[in-house]
mmCIF file of C-alpha atoms and ligand atoms in Angstrom:
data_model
loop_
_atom_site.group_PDB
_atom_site.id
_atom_site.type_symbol
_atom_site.label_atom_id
_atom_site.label_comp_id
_atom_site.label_asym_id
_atom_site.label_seq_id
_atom_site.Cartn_x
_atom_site.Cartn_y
_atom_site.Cartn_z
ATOM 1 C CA UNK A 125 56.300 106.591 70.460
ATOM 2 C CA UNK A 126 52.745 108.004 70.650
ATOM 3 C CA UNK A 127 53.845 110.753 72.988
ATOM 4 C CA UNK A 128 54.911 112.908 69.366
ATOM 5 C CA UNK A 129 51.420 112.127 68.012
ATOM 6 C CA UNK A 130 48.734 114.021 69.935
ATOM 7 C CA UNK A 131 48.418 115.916 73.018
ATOM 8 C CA UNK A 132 45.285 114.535 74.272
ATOM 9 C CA UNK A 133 43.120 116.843 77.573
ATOM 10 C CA UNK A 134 40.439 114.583 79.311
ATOM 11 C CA UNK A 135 38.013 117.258 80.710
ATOM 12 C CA UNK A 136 35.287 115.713 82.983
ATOM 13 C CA UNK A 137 31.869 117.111 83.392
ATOM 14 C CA UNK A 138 29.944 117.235 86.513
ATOM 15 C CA UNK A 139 31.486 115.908 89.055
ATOM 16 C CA UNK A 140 30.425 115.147 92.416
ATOM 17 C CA UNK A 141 32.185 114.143 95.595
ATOM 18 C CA UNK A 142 29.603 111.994 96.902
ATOM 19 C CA UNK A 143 28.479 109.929 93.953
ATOM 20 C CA UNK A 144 31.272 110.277 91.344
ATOM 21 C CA UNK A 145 34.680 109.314 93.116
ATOM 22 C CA UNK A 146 34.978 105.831 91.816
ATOM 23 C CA UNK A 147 33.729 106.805 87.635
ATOM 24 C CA UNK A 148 35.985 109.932 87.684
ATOM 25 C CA UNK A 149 39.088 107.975 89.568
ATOM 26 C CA UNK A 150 38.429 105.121 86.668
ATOM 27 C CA UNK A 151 38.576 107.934 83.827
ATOM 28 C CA UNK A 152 41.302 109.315 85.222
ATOM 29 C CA UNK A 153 43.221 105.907 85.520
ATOM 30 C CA UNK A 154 42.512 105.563 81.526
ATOM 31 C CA UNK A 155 43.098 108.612 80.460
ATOM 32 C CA UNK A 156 46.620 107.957 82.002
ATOM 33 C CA UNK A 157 47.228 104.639 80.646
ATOM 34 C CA UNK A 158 46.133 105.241 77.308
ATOM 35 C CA UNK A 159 48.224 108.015 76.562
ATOM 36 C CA UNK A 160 46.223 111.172 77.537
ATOM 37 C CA UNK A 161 48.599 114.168 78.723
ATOM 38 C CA UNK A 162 46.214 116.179 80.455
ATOM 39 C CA UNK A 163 43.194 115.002 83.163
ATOM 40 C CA UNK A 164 40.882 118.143 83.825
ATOM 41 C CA UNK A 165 37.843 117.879 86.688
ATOM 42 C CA UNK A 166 35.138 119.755 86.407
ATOM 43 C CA UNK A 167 32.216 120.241 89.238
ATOM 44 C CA UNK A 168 32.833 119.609 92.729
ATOM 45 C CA UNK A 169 36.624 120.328 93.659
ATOM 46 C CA UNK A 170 37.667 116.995 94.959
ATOM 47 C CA UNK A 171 41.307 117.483 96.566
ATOM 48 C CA UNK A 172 41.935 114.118 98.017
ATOM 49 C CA UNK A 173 40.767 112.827 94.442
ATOM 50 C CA UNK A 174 43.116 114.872 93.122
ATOM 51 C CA UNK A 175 45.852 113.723 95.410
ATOM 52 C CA UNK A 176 45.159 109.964 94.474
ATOM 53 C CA UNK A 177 45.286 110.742 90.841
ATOM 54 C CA UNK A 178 48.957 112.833 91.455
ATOM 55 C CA UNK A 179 49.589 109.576 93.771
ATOM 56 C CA UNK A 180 49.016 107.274 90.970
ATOM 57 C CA UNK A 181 51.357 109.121 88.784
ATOM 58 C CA UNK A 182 53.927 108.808 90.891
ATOM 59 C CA UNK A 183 53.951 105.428 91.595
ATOM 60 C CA UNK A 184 53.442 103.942 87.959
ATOM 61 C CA UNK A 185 54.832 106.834 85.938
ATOM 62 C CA UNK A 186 54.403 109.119 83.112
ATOM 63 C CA UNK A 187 53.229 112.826 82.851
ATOM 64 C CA UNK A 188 49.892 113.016 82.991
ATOM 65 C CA UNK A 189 48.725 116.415 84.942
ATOM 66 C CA UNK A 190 45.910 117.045 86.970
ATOM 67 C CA UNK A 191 44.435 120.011 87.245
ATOM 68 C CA UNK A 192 40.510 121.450 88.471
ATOM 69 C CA UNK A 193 38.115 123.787 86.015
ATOM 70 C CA UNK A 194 36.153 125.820 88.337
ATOM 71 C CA UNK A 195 34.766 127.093 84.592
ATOM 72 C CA UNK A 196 34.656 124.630 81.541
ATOM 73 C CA UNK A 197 33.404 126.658 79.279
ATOM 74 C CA UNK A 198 37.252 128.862 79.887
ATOM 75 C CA UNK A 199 38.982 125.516 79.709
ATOM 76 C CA UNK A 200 37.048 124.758 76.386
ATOM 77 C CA UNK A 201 38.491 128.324 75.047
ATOM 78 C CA UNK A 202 41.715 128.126 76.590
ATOM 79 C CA UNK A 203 42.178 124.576 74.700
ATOM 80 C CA UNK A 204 40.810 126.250 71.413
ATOM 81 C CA UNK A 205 43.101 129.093 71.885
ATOM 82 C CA UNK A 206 46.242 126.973 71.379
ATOM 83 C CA UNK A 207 44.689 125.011 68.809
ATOM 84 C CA UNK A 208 42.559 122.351 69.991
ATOM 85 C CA UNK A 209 40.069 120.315 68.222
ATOM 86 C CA UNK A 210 36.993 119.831 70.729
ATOM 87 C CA UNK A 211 35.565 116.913 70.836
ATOM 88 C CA UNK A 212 32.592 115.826 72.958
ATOM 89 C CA UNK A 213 31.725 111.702 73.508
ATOM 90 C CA UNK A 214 28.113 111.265 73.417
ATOM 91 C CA UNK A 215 25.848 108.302 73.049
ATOM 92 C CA UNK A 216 23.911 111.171 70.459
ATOM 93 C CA UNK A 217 27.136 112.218 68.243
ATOM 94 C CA UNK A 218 28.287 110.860 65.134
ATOM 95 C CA UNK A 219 30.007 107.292 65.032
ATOM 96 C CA UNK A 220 33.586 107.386 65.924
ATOM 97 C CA UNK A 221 34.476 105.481 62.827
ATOM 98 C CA UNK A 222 33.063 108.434 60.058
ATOM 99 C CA UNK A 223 35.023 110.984 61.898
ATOM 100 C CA UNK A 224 38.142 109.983 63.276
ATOM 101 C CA UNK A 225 40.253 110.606 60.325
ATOM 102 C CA UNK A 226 39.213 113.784 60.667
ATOM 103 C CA UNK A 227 39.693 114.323 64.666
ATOM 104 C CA UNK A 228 43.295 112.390 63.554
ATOM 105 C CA UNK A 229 44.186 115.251 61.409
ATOM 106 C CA UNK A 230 44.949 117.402 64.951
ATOM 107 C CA UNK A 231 47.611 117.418 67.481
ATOM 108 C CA UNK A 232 45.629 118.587 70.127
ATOM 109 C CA UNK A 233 42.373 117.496 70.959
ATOM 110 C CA UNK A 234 40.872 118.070 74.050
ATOM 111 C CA UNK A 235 38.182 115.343 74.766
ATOM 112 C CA UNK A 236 34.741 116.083 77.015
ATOM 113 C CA UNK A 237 33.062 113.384 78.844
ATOM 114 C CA UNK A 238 29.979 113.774 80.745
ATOM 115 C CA UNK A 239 28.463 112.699 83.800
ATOM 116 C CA UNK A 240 24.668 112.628 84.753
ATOM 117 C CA UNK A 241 23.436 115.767 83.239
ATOM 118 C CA UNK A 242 25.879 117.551 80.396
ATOM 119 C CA UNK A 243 25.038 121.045 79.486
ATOM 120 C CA UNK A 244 23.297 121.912 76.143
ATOM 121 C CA UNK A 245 26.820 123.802 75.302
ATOM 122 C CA UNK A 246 28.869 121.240 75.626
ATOM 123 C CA UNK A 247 26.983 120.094 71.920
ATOM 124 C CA UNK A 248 27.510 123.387 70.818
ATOM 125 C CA UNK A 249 30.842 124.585 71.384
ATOM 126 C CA UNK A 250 32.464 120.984 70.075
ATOM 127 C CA UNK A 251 33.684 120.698 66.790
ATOM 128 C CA UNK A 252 32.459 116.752 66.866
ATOM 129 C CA UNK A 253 30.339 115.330 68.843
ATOM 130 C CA UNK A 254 31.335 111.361 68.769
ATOM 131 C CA UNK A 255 29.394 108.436 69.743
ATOM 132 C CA UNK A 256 30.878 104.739 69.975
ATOM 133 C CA UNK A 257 27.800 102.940 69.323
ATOM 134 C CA UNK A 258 24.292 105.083 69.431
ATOM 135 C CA UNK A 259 23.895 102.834 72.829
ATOM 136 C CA UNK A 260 24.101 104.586 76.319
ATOM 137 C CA UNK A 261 26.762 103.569 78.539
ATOM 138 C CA UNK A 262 29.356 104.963 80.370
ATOM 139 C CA UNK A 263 32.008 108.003 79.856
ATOM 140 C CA UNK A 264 34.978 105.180 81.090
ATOM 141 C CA UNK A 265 34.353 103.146 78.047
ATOM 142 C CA UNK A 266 33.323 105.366 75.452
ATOM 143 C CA UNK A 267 36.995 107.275 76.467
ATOM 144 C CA UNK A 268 39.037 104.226 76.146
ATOM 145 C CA UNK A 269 37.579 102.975 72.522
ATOM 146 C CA UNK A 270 38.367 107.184 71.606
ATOM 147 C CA UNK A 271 41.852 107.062 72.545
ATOM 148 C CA UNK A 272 42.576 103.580 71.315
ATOM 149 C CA UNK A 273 40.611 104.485 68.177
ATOM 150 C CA UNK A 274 43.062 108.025 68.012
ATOM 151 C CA UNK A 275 46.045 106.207 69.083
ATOM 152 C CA UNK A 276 45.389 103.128 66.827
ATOM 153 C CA UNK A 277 45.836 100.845 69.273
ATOM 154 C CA UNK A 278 49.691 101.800 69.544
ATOM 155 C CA UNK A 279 49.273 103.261 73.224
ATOM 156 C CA UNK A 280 48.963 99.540 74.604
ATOM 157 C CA UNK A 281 52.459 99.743 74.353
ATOM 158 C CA UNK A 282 53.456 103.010 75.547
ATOM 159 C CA UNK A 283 55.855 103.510 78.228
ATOM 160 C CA UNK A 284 55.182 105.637 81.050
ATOM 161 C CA UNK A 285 57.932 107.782 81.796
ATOM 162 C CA UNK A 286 60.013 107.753 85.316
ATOM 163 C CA UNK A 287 58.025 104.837 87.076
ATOM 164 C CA UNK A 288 58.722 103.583 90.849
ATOM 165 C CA UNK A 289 57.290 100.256 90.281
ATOM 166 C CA UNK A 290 56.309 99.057 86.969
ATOM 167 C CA UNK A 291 55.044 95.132 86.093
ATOM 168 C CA UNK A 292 56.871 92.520 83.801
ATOM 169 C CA UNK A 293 53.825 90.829 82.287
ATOM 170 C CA UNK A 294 53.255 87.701 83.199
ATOM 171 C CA UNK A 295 51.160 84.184 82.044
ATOM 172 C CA UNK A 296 50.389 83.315 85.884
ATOM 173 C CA UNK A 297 50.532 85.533 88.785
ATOM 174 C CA UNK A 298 51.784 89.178 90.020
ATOM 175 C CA UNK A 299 55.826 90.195 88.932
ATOM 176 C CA UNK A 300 56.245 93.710 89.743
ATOM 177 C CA UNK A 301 59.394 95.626 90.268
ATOM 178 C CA UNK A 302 60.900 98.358 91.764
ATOM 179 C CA UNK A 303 62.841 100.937 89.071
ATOM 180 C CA UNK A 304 66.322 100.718 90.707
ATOM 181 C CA UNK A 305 66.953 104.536 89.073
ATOM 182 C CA UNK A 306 63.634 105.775 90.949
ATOM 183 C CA UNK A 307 65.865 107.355 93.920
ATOM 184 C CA UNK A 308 69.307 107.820 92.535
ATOM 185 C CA UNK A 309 67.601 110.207 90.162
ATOM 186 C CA UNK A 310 65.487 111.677 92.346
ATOM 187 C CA UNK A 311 62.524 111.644 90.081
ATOM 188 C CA UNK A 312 60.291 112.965 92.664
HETATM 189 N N1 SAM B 441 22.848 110.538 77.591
HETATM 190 C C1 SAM B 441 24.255 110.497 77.756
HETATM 191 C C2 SAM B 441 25.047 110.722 76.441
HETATM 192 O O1 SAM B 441 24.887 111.776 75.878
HETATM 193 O O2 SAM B 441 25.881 109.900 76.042
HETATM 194 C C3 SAM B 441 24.648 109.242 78.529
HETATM 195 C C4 SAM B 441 25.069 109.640 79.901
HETATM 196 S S1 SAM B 441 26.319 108.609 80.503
HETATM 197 C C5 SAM B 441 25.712 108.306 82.133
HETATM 198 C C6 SAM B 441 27.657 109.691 80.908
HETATM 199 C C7 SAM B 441 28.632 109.979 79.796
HETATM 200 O O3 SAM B 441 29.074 108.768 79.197
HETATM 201 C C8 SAM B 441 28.142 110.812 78.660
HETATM 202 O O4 SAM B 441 28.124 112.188 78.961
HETATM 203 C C9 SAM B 441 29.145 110.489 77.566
HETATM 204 O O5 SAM B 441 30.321 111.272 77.694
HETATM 205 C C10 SAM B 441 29.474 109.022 77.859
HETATM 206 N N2 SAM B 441 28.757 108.099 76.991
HETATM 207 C C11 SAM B 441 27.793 107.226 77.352
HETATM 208 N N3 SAM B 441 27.398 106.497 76.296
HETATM 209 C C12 SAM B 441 28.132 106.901 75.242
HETATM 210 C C13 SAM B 441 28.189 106.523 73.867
HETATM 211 N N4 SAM B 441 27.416 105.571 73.383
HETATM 212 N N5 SAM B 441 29.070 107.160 73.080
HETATM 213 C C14 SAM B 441 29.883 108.124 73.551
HETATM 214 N N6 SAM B 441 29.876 108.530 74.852
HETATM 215 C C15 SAM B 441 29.009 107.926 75.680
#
């Protein structure tokens, strides 16, 4: 169960109502599904963003929290303060392979992605800065090849806890079913 390995805070630069909904809802979604416990937005507070995140949880399960840094430079020390590692994704940062042994080594690791413009600090005040490739691309993927990389690939099976739906895979079309526990227990 990967849930004992690492305790794993996304916290998301930058962002802005207008342009960012759809990049920061997307690193939200895979911060959730591969295994992060914590989903931390920075720049514009976004409540009905936040809402849909919650929503999301709900529906499909597991204990992922949401939460808004008016300051992420506080975050950043509140993380270290409990024992974080701090570790920023950058196109500029060392390559994810020569490091994540290292990074591995912690049980908490709070992870910084960026948006348009990241602050010079955010260099500064990480313990690695970690690129997957040296190419520029986008915080979405460069988060999911992180946490697979971290989890070893073992959070494609993880699953998520107290679901109200949840999908039995399958070869040709949609088969998704409702947790017959979901009300009984009253998860909500
Ligand atoms: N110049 C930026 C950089 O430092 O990676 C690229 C900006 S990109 C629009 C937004 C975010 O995507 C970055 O802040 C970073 O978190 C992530 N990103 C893009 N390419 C990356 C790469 N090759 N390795 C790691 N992260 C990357």
């Amino acid at each position: 169960m990967i849930e004992a390995d690492f305790e794993v805070g996304v916290l998301r630069l930058g962002h802005r109502i207008v342009r960012d909904k759809r990049v920061t809802t997307h690193a939200f979604l895979v911060s959730r599904a591969f295994g992060a416990k914590a989903f931390i937005i920075h720049g514009d507070k976004d409540s009905k963003l936040e809402e849909n995140a919650r929503r999301i949880v709900k529906t499909w399960g597991g204990k992922v929290t949401v939460e808004y840094s008016e300051n992420w430079l506080e975050t950043v020390k509140k993380w270290r303060d409990t024992g974080s590692l701090i570790v920023h994704l950058t196109m500029y940062g060392m390559p994810v392979e020569s490091v994540i042994n290292y990074i591995r080594e912690f049980k908490r690791i709070l992870v910084i992605i960026g948006g348009q413009k990241v602050p010079g600090e955010a260099y500064r005040v990480s313990d690695y800065n970690v690129s997957i490739t040296n190419q520029p691309h986008s915080e979405i993927a460069a988060l999911a090849v992180f946490l697979d990389r971290l989890f070893q690939g073992r959070e494609l099976y993880m699953q998520h806890e107290k679901p109200r739906f949840f999908i039995v895979p399958s070869p040709r079309g949609k088969v998704i079913c409702k947790n017959p526990f979901y009300k009984a227990n009253r998860f909500e």
